[in-house]
XYZ file of C-alpha atoms in Angstrom:
647
model
C -20.435 -12.540 -13.705
C -21.549 -9.041 -14.509
C -22.430 -9.991 -18.255
C -24.368 -12.914 -16.965
C -26.645 -10.811 -14.477
C -27.042 -8.228 -17.200
C -28.257 -10.553 -19.644
C -30.799 -12.246 -17.609
C -32.229 -9.090 -16.350
C -32.698 -7.819 -19.935
C -36.061 -9.291 -20.748
C -37.531 -8.638 -17.357
C -36.749 -4.856 -17.350
C -37.962 -4.949 -20.970
C -41.369 -6.869 -19.987
C -41.892 -4.036 -17.016
C -41.676 -1.314 -19.322
C -44.430 -2.901 -21.584
C -46.318 -3.371 -18.638
C -46.140 0.280 -17.550
C -47.115 1.431 -21.225
C -49.984 -1.107 -21.439
C -51.204 0.000 -17.895
C -51.782 3.690 -19.378
C -53.586 2.422 -22.323
C -56.171 0.373 -20.307
C -59.648 0.900 -20.838
C -61.324 -0.936 -18.298
C -60.200 -1.634 -14.555
C -58.159 1.671 -14.734
C -57.885 1.806 -11.006
C -56.372 -1.710 -10.564
C -54.095 -1.434 -13.629
C -52.602 2.054 -12.056
C -51.945 -0.181 -8.860
C -50.116 -2.671 -10.955
C -48.557 -0.057 -12.567
C -47.037 1.652 -9.396
C -45.842 -1.748 -8.299
C -44.493 -2.655 -11.510
C -42.320 0.737 -11.518
C -41.002 -0.050 -8.048
C -39.969 -3.486 -9.163
C -38.281 -2.476 -12.206
C -36.517 0.207 -10.361
C -34.903 -2.300 -8.168
C -34.133 -4.750 -11.104
C -32.166 -1.659 -12.489
C -30.152 -1.346 -9.362
C -29.410 -5.027 -9.585
C -28.159 -4.646 -13.168
C -25.956 -1.687 -11.473
C -24.564 -3.822 -8.681
C -24.290 -6.922 -11.050
C -20.623 -7.181 -10.130
C -21.406 -7.980 -6.462
C -24.565 -10.062 -7.029
C -24.600 -13.796 -5.763
C -25.569 -15.485 -9.091
C -27.498 -18.519 -7.811
C -30.491 -16.559 -5.941
C -30.337 -14.114 -8.618
C -31.173 -16.695 -11.323
C -34.169 -18.235 -9.380
C -35.501 -14.825 -8.200
C -35.134 -13.094 -11.612
C -36.779 -16.169 -13.456
C -39.758 -15.828 -10.837
C -39.843 -12.217 -11.303
C -40.194 -12.734 -15.010
C -43.019 -15.100 -14.882
C -45.040 -12.515 -12.442
C -44.178 -9.983 -15.083
C -45.478 -11.940 -18.137
C -48.815 -12.545 -16.060
C -48.952 -8.768 -15.454
C -48.583 -7.893 -18.932
C -50.990 -10.492 -20.212
C -53.784 -9.054 -17.528
C -52.918 -5.342 -18.320
C -52.957 -5.994 -22.205
C -56.718 -7.695 -21.618
C -57.750 -4.418 -20.139
C -56.908 -2.385 -22.913
C -59.756 -4.045 -25.306
C -61.690 -1.559 -27.107
C -65.246 -1.743 -28.268
C -68.313 -3.342 -26.748
C -67.755 -6.816 -28.124
C -63.978 -6.557 -27.041
C -64.964 -6.071 -23.621
C -67.990 -8.586 -23.852
C -65.842 -11.421 -24.668
C -62.703 -10.332 -22.202
C -63.717 -11.950 -18.846
C -61.255 -10.664 -16.032
C -61.931 -11.910 -12.442
C -61.677 -9.241 -9.974
C -59.560 -11.652 -7.708
C -57.055 -11.670 -10.633
C -55.847 -8.362 -9.767
C -55.488 -9.124 -5.768
C -53.315 -12.459 -6.873
C -51.156 -10.563 -9.148
C -50.727 -7.500 -6.806
C -49.589 -10.071 -4.124
C -46.955 -11.650 -6.474
C -45.664 -8.376 -7.343
C -45.081 -7.622 -3.764
C -43.450 -10.906 -3.503
C -41.422 -10.042 -6.231
C -40.145 -6.757 -5.002
C -39.548 -8.647 -1.332
C -37.132 -11.087 -3.380
C -35.274 -8.285 -5.334
C -34.901 -6.166 -2.263
C -33.607 -9.022 -0.430
C -30.798 -10.015 -3.302
C -29.768 -6.260 -3.334
C -29.331 -6.531 0.630
C -27.036 -9.562 0.604
C -25.308 -8.554 -2.274
C -24.057 -5.483 -0.483
C -25.972 -2.752 -2.459
C -28.438 -2.154 0.548
C -26.492 -3.885 3.232
C -26.958 -2.868 6.848
C -26.895 -4.225 10.417
C -30.438 -5.205 10.554
C -31.525 -8.635 10.161
C -32.595 -9.339 6.534
C -35.348 -11.796 7.315
C -36.855 -14.346 4.704
C -37.356 -13.347 1.256
C -40.933 -14.458 -0.262
C -39.142 -17.194 -2.654
C -37.455 -19.029 0.422
C -40.801 -19.254 2.419
C -41.181 -22.852 1.814
C -37.502 -23.664 2.450
C -36.191 -21.202 5.034
C -32.658 -22.885 5.340
C -32.169 -22.120 1.647
C -32.009 -18.352 2.480
C -29.779 -18.687 5.135
C -27.387 -20.810 2.955
C -27.763 -17.906 0.185
C -27.057 -15.294 2.917
C -23.882 -16.912 4.058
C -22.501 -17.557 0.517
C -23.419 -14.022 -0.605
C -21.119 -12.827 2.235
C -18.435 -15.298 1.012
C -18.441 -13.715 -2.073
C -18.893 -9.818 -0.943
C -17.795 -9.536 2.320
C -14.708 -8.507 4.366
C -12.350 -11.435 5.500
C -13.844 -11.147 9.071
C -17.066 -11.663 7.811
C -16.375 -14.212 5.316
C -14.872 -15.924 8.493
C -17.894 -15.868 10.435
C -19.964 -16.855 7.113
C -17.833 -19.865 6.848
C -18.225 -20.925 10.395
C -22.107 -20.689 9.963
C -21.773 -23.066 6.782
C -19.526 -25.439 9.277
C -22.464 -25.478 11.415
C -24.985 -26.300 8.989
C -22.947 -28.822 6.935
C -22.339 -30.649 10.561
C -26.070 -30.695 11.549
C -27.438 -32.142 8.338
C -26.047 -33.798 5.129
C -28.878 -32.161 3.140
C -27.540 -28.863 4.328
C -24.209 -29.793 2.968
C -25.435 -30.907 -0.415
C -27.392 -27.698 -0.721
C -24.364 -25.863 0.116
C -22.615 -27.332 -2.814
C -25.413 -27.189 -5.316
C -25.837 -23.343 -4.314
C -22.116 -22.756 -5.488
C -20.586 -22.338 -1.931
C -17.506 -24.576 -2.450
C -15.545 -21.860 -5.046
C -15.905 -18.871 -2.276
C -14.715 -21.436 0.381
C -11.643 -22.337 -1.606
C -10.865 -18.842 -1.961
C -10.981 -18.194 1.520
C -8.944 -21.141 2.320
C -6.248 -19.838 -0.192
C -5.936 -15.890 1.092
C -8.315 -15.649 4.228
C -6.859 -14.835 7.761
C -5.841 -17.976 9.883
C -9.388 -18.347 11.304
C -10.950 -17.807 8.161
C -8.741 -20.785 6.322
C -9.562 -22.847 9.374
C -13.520 -22.561 9.137
C -13.302 -23.043 5.243
C -10.988 -25.923 5.107
C -13.225 -27.625 8.145
C -16.445 -26.581 5.924
C -14.722 -28.639 3.087
C -14.246 -31.372 4.691
C -17.744 -31.703 6.235
C -19.287 -31.299 2.685
C -17.555 -34.243 1.330
C -20.180 -36.810 2.932
C -20.462 -38.809 -0.383
C -18.691 -39.803 -3.563
C -20.683 -37.197 -5.739
C -20.110 -34.397 -3.379
C -16.491 -35.004 -3.107
C -15.923 -35.297 -6.848
C -17.634 -31.690 -7.192
C -15.207 -30.673 -4.523
C -12.324 -31.986 -6.374
C -13.621 -30.686 -9.490
C -13.528 -27.130 -8.062
C -9.650 -27.314 -7.551
C -9.386 -28.305 -3.721
C -6.326 -30.351 -4.434
C -4.208 -27.571 -5.619
C -5.340 -25.228 -2.581
C -4.906 -27.926 0.083
C -1.308 -28.790 -1.206
C -0.383 -25.145 -1.208
C -1.568 -24.682 2.338
C -0.076 -27.984 3.501
C 3.272 -26.503 2.171
C 3.058 -22.721 3.287
C 0.197 -22.205 5.711
C 0.120 -22.308 9.225
C 0.375 -25.200 11.237
C -2.995 -24.952 12.837
C -4.545 -24.283 9.369
C -2.292 -27.154 7.996
C -3.644 -29.742 10.632
C -7.526 -28.995 9.673
C -6.436 -29.368 5.889
C -4.935 -32.741 6.715
C -8.227 -33.756 8.470
C -10.241 -32.472 5.552
C -8.222 -34.283 3.167
C -8.677 -37.806 5.296
C -12.496 -37.170 5.264
C -12.585 -36.433 1.343
C -10.531 -39.623 0.923
C -12.554 -41.672 3.210
C -16.134 -40.784 1.326
C -14.386 -41.208 -2.319
C -11.446 -43.275 -2.483
C -11.051 -42.430 -6.195
C -9.802 -38.968 -5.291
C -6.857 -40.405 -3.652
C -4.717 -40.191 -6.911
C -5.853 -36.244 -7.545
C -4.409 -35.665 -3.932
C -1.161 -37.656 -4.917
C -0.754 -35.632 -8.167
C -0.661 -32.461 -6.196
C 2.240 -33.654 -4.085
C -0.019 -33.828 -0.986
C 1.531 -37.102 0.035
C 5.033 -35.797 -0.051
C 3.996 -32.927 2.190
C 2.016 -34.996 4.629
C 5.045 -37.201 5.177
C 7.243 -34.274 5.614
C 5.236 -33.286 8.626
C 5.189 -36.696 9.805
C 8.940 -36.749 9.642
C 9.469 -33.200 11.396
C 11.318 -33.440 14.642
C 10.853 -37.563 14.091
C 13.379 -38.496 11.684
C 15.673 -36.616 9.080
C 13.698 -35.824 6.258
C 14.061 -38.267 3.262
C 15.901 -36.838 0.063
C 12.797 -37.464 -1.784
C 11.199 -34.739 -0.161
C 13.977 -32.381 -0.899
C 16.289 -30.943 -3.834
C 19.938 -30.075 -4.051
C 21.211 -26.740 -4.741
C 24.304 -25.022 -4.934
C 25.698 -23.414 -1.878
C 24.884 -19.726 -2.423
C 24.762 -18.177 0.828
C 27.135 -17.621 3.767
C 25.087 -19.972 6.137
C 25.575 -22.434 3.499
C 29.438 -22.083 3.512
C 29.262 -22.130 7.386
C 27.323 -25.457 7.347
C 29.612 -27.300 4.995
C 32.793 -25.988 6.714
C 31.641 -27.384 9.986
C 32.841 -31.015 11.332
C 30.544 -33.852 11.138
C 30.558 -33.903 14.865
C 29.535 -30.041 15.298
C 26.604 -30.869 12.636
C 25.185 -33.472 14.810
C 25.276 -31.536 17.531
C 23.607 -29.024 15.710
C 20.936 -30.996 14.366
C 20.341 -32.476 17.755
C 19.358 -29.166 18.966
C 16.778 -28.963 16.434
C 15.257 -32.949 16.592
C 14.891 -32.960 20.623
C 11.239 -32.104 21.564
C 11.195 -28.739 23.510
C 9.320 -30.476 26.251
C 11.218 -33.484 26.588
C 14.290 -34.414 28.412
C 17.155 -35.725 26.431
C 17.399 -39.390 27.055
C 19.262 -42.420 25.984
C 18.429 -43.663 22.285
C 15.857 -46.183 22.072
C 16.000 -49.439 20.095
C 13.787 -47.793 17.196
C 16.381 -44.552 17.247
C 19.338 -47.101 17.051
C 17.391 -48.464 14.024
C 16.822 -45.278 12.717
C 20.574 -44.307 12.966
C 21.612 -47.587 11.379
C 19.153 -46.934 8.267
C 20.341 -43.704 7.770
C 23.734 -44.969 7.553
C 23.080 -47.802 5.137
C 21.007 -45.506 2.577
C 23.898 -42.691 2.766
C 25.108 -43.589 -0.690
C 21.261 -43.628 -1.886
C 20.419 -40.397 -0.298
C 23.579 -38.918 -2.001
C 22.712 -40.208 -5.202
C 18.877 -38.978 -4.927
C 19.351 -35.745 -3.436
C 20.881 -34.310 -6.884
C 17.745 -35.742 -9.031
C 15.674 -32.823 -10.223
C 11.889 -32.663 -9.298
C 9.015 -32.458 -11.687
C 8.859 -28.801 -13.009
C 5.556 -28.143 -10.861
C 7.612 -28.610 -7.812
C 11.079 -27.302 -8.682
C 9.804 -24.223 -10.304
C 7.627 -23.225 -7.447
C 8.425 -19.626 -6.320
C 8.716 -20.330 -2.576
C 10.710 -22.630 -0.471
C 12.061 -23.119 2.826
C 15.647 -24.352 4.128
C 15.093 -27.811 5.925
C 16.439 -28.873 8.992
C 17.508 -32.099 7.371
C 19.471 -30.105 4.868
C 21.193 -28.023 7.570
C 22.173 -31.000 9.150
C 23.696 -32.987 6.373
C 27.432 -33.265 6.348
C 27.724 -35.396 3.002
C 25.274 -33.585 0.761
C 24.840 -30.179 -0.906
C 22.510 -27.738 0.977
C 18.796 -28.977 0.453
C 15.714 -26.961 0.061
C 12.938 -28.691 1.234
C 9.526 -28.770 -0.707
C 7.552 -28.751 2.879
C 7.694 -24.828 2.185
C 8.540 -21.853 3.989
C 6.419 -22.691 6.836
C 9.308 -25.047 7.932
C 11.321 -22.397 9.195
C 9.011 -21.193 11.994
C 7.225 -24.643 12.701
C 10.235 -25.517 15.242
C 8.504 -22.787 17.482
C 4.847 -24.137 17.460
C 3.477 -25.143 20.647
C 3.742 -28.987 21.501
C 0.023 -29.551 21.213
C -0.310 -28.143 17.582
C 2.582 -30.271 16.486
C 1.260 -33.349 17.944
C -2.425 -32.322 16.192
C -0.580 -31.724 12.787
C 1.228 -35.179 13.299
C -2.035 -36.902 14.170
C -4.000 -35.488 11.535
C -1.104 -36.197 8.869
C -1.160 -39.752 9.724
C -4.872 -39.791 9.565
C -4.880 -38.401 6.095
C -2.088 -40.954 5.007
C -4.299 -43.935 6.474
C -7.105 -42.833 4.371
C -4.781 -41.997 1.260
C -3.246 -45.516 1.684
C -6.312 -47.340 1.732
C -6.002 -49.796 -1.271
C -3.889 -47.541 -3.432
C -0.778 -49.306 -4.476
C 1.002 -46.324 -5.900
C 0.480 -43.989 -2.919
C 1.612 -46.943 -0.446
C 4.784 -47.605 -2.636
C 5.539 -43.844 -2.683
C 5.138 -43.642 1.238
C 6.953 -46.826 2.002
C 9.874 -45.536 -0.281
C 10.164 -42.514 1.951
C 11.194 -42.772 5.776
C 7.623 -42.792 6.609
C 7.594 -46.652 8.113
C 10.526 -45.363 10.422
C 8.107 -42.573 11.390
C 5.364 -44.721 12.021
C 7.750 -47.108 14.301
C 8.978 -43.912 16.152
C 5.579 -42.792 16.717
C 4.177 -46.069 17.909
C 6.712 -46.192 20.724
C 6.243 -42.645 22.299
C 3.825 -40.307 21.374
C 0.226 -39.051 21.821
C -2.693 -41.601 21.877
C -4.087 -40.066 18.762
C -0.870 -40.091 16.734
C -0.246 -43.728 17.806
C -3.578 -44.778 16.915
C -3.817 -43.028 13.260
C -0.160 -44.550 12.753
C -1.313 -48.108 13.500
C -4.378 -47.668 11.019
C -2.248 -46.409 8.416
C 0.319 -49.419 8.722
C -2.618 -51.649 8.776
C -3.770 -50.268 5.317
C -0.385 -50.207 3.994
C 0.308 -53.897 4.865
C -2.990 -54.937 3.566
C -1.839 -53.652 -0.051
C 1.498 -54.944 0.406
C -0.337 -58.586 1.311
C -1.921 -58.457 -2.363
C 1.330 -57.147 -3.985
C 4.292 -59.395 -3.817
C 6.640 -56.713 -5.026
C 5.588 -54.521 -2.459
C 5.947 -56.754 0.149
C 9.428 -57.930 -0.904
C 10.678 -54.432 -1.537
C 9.237 -52.700 1.977
C 9.086 -55.485 4.339
C 11.716 -58.024 3.944
C 12.949 -59.449 6.987
C 16.322 -57.586 6.723
C 14.889 -54.145 6.230
C 15.506 -51.983 9.432
C 12.482 -49.992 8.883
C 10.267 -53.446 8.537
C 11.811 -54.690 11.672
C 11.219 -51.679 13.674
C 7.494 -51.522 12.593
C 7.200 -55.200 13.738
C 9.055 -54.666 17.019
C 6.582 -51.991 18.080
C 3.613 -53.866 16.696
C 4.696 -56.953 18.655
C 5.289 -54.612 21.764
C 1.755 -53.401 21.594
C 0.108 -56.808 20.773
C 2.304 -58.125 24.154
C 1.045 -54.898 26.238
C -2.679 -55.626 25.104
C -3.187 -51.784 24.172
C -7.169 -51.955 23.527
C -7.429 -49.195 21.041
C -4.443 -50.375 18.905
C -4.647 -54.020 19.404
C -7.095 -54.717 16.561
C -5.157 -52.945 14.010
C -1.947 -54.116 15.059
C -3.266 -57.547 14.795
C -4.324 -57.079 11.537
C -0.987 -55.472 10.659
C 0.852 -58.609 11.617
C -1.329 -61.060 9.692
C -1.026 -59.044 6.470
C 2.917 -59.415 6.882
C 2.268 -63.240 7.483
C 4.232 -64.273 4.326
C 7.254 -61.925 4.824
C 8.562 -63.957 8.224
C 10.882 -66.483 8.159
C 10.654 -69.946 9.493
C 12.728 -68.936 12.412
C 10.829 -65.896 13.332
C 8.458 -67.808 15.955
C 8.262 -64.636 18.116
C 5.461 -63.665 15.920
C 3.002 -66.416 16.449
C 3.359 -66.537 20.638
C 1.484 -63.054 21.317
C -1.245 -63.963 18.786
C -1.937 -67.299 20.403
C -2.346 -65.454 23.889
C -4.987 -63.412 22.425
C -7.184 -66.578 21.576
C -7.818 -66.425 25.493
C -9.262 -62.721 24.917
C -12.663 -62.190 26.643
C -13.478 -59.591 23.673
C -14.642 -61.893 20.733
C -13.472 -59.368 18.186
C -9.998 -59.335 19.530
C -10.134 -63.177 19.678
C -11.581 -63.347 16.008
C -8.848 -60.965 14.585
C -6.122 -63.208 16.085
C -7.355 -66.398 14.787
C -7.839 -64.547 11.189
C -4.213 -63.568 11.464
C -2.909 -66.843 12.639
C -5.083 -68.302 9.598
C -2.687 -66.221 7.299
C 0.063 -67.907 8.788
C -1.206 -71.475 8.384
C -3.019 -71.298 5.054
C -1.335 -73.179 2.255
C -0.873 -70.313 0.185
C 2.031 -69.270 2.944
C 5.046 -71.146 1.838
C 6.093 -71.714 5.626
C 2.720 -72.881 6.401
C 4.190 -76.010 8.014
C 6.572 -74.264 10.213
C 3.940 -71.976 11.282
C 1.546 -74.558 12.184
C 3.996 -76.173 14.338
C 4.685 -72.732 16.026
C 0.980 -72.530 16.969
C 0.905 -76.010 18.052
C 3.951 -75.119 20.218
C 2.464 -72.291 21.674
C -0.422 -74.214 23.059
C -2.778 -72.718 20.502
C -4.647 -76.039 19.942
C -6.628 -76.074 23.203
C -7.586 -72.424 22.863
C -8.860 -73.135 19.363
C -11.001 -76.291 20.730
C -12.532 -74.006 23.170
C -13.420 -71.621 20.943
C -14.620 -73.876 18.309
C -17.156 -75.489 20.787
C -18.107 -72.454 22.918
C -16.957 -69.149 21.086
C -19.255 -66.724 19.511
C -20.468 -67.532 15.825
C -17.953 -64.713 14.595
C -15.116 -66.519 16.016
C -16.276 -69.930 15.433
C -15.908 -70.017 11.866
C -11.806 -68.710 11.616
C -11.295 -70.956 14.361
C -12.675 -73.862 12.884
C -10.784 -73.141 9.492
C -7.651 -72.563 11.690
C -7.822 -76.106 13.198
C -8.517 -77.311 9.925
C -5.225 -75.993 8.367
C -3.347 -77.276 11.541
C -4.764 -80.709 11.114
C -4.017 -80.712 7.323
C -0.245 -79.467 7.624
C 0.769 -81.596 10.470
C -1.628 -84.278 10.915
C 1.082 -86.391 12.600
C 1.540 -84.248 15.373
C 1.141 -85.811 19.045
C -0.641 -82.725 20.522
C -3.310 -82.966 17.967
C -4.059 -86.476 19.071
C -3.653 -85.754 22.704
C -6.159 -83.132 22.474
C -8.406 -85.235 20.411
C -8.748 -82.856 17.690
C -10.248 -85.517 15.351
C -13.297 -85.597 17.665
C -13.585 -81.857 17.301
C -13.682 -81.875 13.400
C -16.307 -84.798 13.471
C -18.364 -82.630 15.811
C -18.208 -79.546 13.767
C -19.014 -81.687 10.565
C -22.445 -82.573 11.989
C -23.099 -78.977 12.698
C -25.277 -77.524 9.965
C -23.989 -73.856 10.510
C -20.323 -74.773 10.639
C -20.290 -77.555 7.769
C -22.401 -75.582 5.627
C -20.064 -72.544 5.544
C -18.462 -72.413 1.900
C -15.181 -71.512 3.314
C -14.458 -74.637 5.116
C -16.861 -76.615 2.778
C -14.071 -78.722 1.093
C -11.359 -78.063 3.661
C -13.044 -79.719 6.795
C -13.345 -83.185 5.052
C -9.925 -82.971 3.828
C -8.744 -82.283 7.198
C -10.523 -84.793 8.736
C -9.982 -87.650 6.612
C -6.102 -86.696 6.594
C -5.863 -86.630 10.568
C -8.065 -89.844 10.408
C -5.401 -91.730 8.258
C -2.320 -90.732 10.300
C -3.769 -91.261 13.521
C -4.845 -94.685 12.324
C -1.302 -95.543 11.082
C -0.278 -94.269 14.622
C -2.671 -96.696 16.574
C -1.301 -99.539 14.013
C 2.292 -98.859 14.720
C 1.222 -98.867 18.484
C -0.420 -101.996 18.292
C 2.318 -103.983 16.743
């Protein structure tokens, strides 16, 4: 940095010396030239101060101010050289307006003000007085404020840098354009540095500012290129929990505005750290997030010598929430226990697998609670970091906030990303989500439901992921479905829509005997809110579509749950957003089971004939071919029924 600044200042200082020399040799306008010389001497003195303080000078405004100053000095040199013309003819053909000196004098004053401000914000002449606006920022005052705060981030104390980052948070929150200016003016690198080495408050402010700056794909790309992934990964591993929760929120913001950065976060193990935070005091950490080491401490030997019952009791003392009374195991907790028992052999084999060098060779690590409780495996060191040792002592509100933000980050990171979804489902995150949906704070439940919605949306499009992670016999998948159906039965308004979408995404995973899923969805067709009814119909469509191998069985289940009468009402009287999917579902049912007595009794054929005459319904390309096929198939079977009844 120092070399760059000195290189920038070399020519302006040289030109200023030439102006001083030329002013002494002036033959005309001698008084005006002496005034120019005086101001130039003052300006060059300030420039030399900048050169001496080049290690502390903030580069972005320095470049702009030095460029403008150099242009002013070039004009001064040209004007003063004209005054040095000798002879009658030279002065005759050299016309110098008197206003030129006044204009140049004003420009030199502005340059002096700019360089003085630069020295002040860079620490050389810093005091407690308000610095004011430099003339260069007169047309854009906010730019000056951004420069000041970023300069403090480069040169201030930790407290000053924390305050400066808080100011940038306010600016970025108020206006998207201010956020782009902060990025353009080089604010991201010092913010990342503060996030890495600042105090707790400074780290929080820096992480929050970075999250607010990533408002669009281009901004997020610049932030990622600046090295945000590595900094955030280190904080999620070793930082204080309050800082970690803000970092998790920032990760969710960056991933939401630029999904292409998801893999960058994954490559820096951020998915692992987030799942670890989600699993803390929820379920025992998965072996994928820990590595085996030889028992090398007395504590390890004591643990190894304990009986399984002793270790279980010790583990319960850690796993119980400090504000909750010990209660009988819930259904989900039983599923967790069964799953851990079933996967015991897999855990034993994978616990000894080495991690990549970037993880295994990390200089710091913490003893996981999971490793301390294990009675079948060697002592394990969690890669969640040294902070795991103290995070059980955090207050319940901080723990809840951390889990909520971890779930929020996983929601955005899993969106449309097969690799991350596979990594999440191979861990015990599904069990975590099931437990957190059963009993937790509203925020945690909401973000957990959104994360499950995105994971199942990817699984819907990928048969391998669907079969491996959501097969009906998998205890974790069953626990998730149980909680989702429970929420749908209760009609929880905040969680209802993501849970409905989750069930719809899993439509191809249910067996023919799994009829308990259809009833709650059909019940929602009578919902007063159009959006809820629409999502329920869309989910049922995924059960009845011919692409679902069990579409006939599911169609019969919808009919048995009295879904036909609700669909008829929605086709006739529902809002347009509900009419289309309702008519589609009715067509699927008519096509799949045209011989149903219920369809004949409810006069579905008349409904389809009415719909075919409605331009806004029949003209929909999604049902353009389906409607006539369903109608003709229903006519055929009902005519046969009529002829059999006649004979």
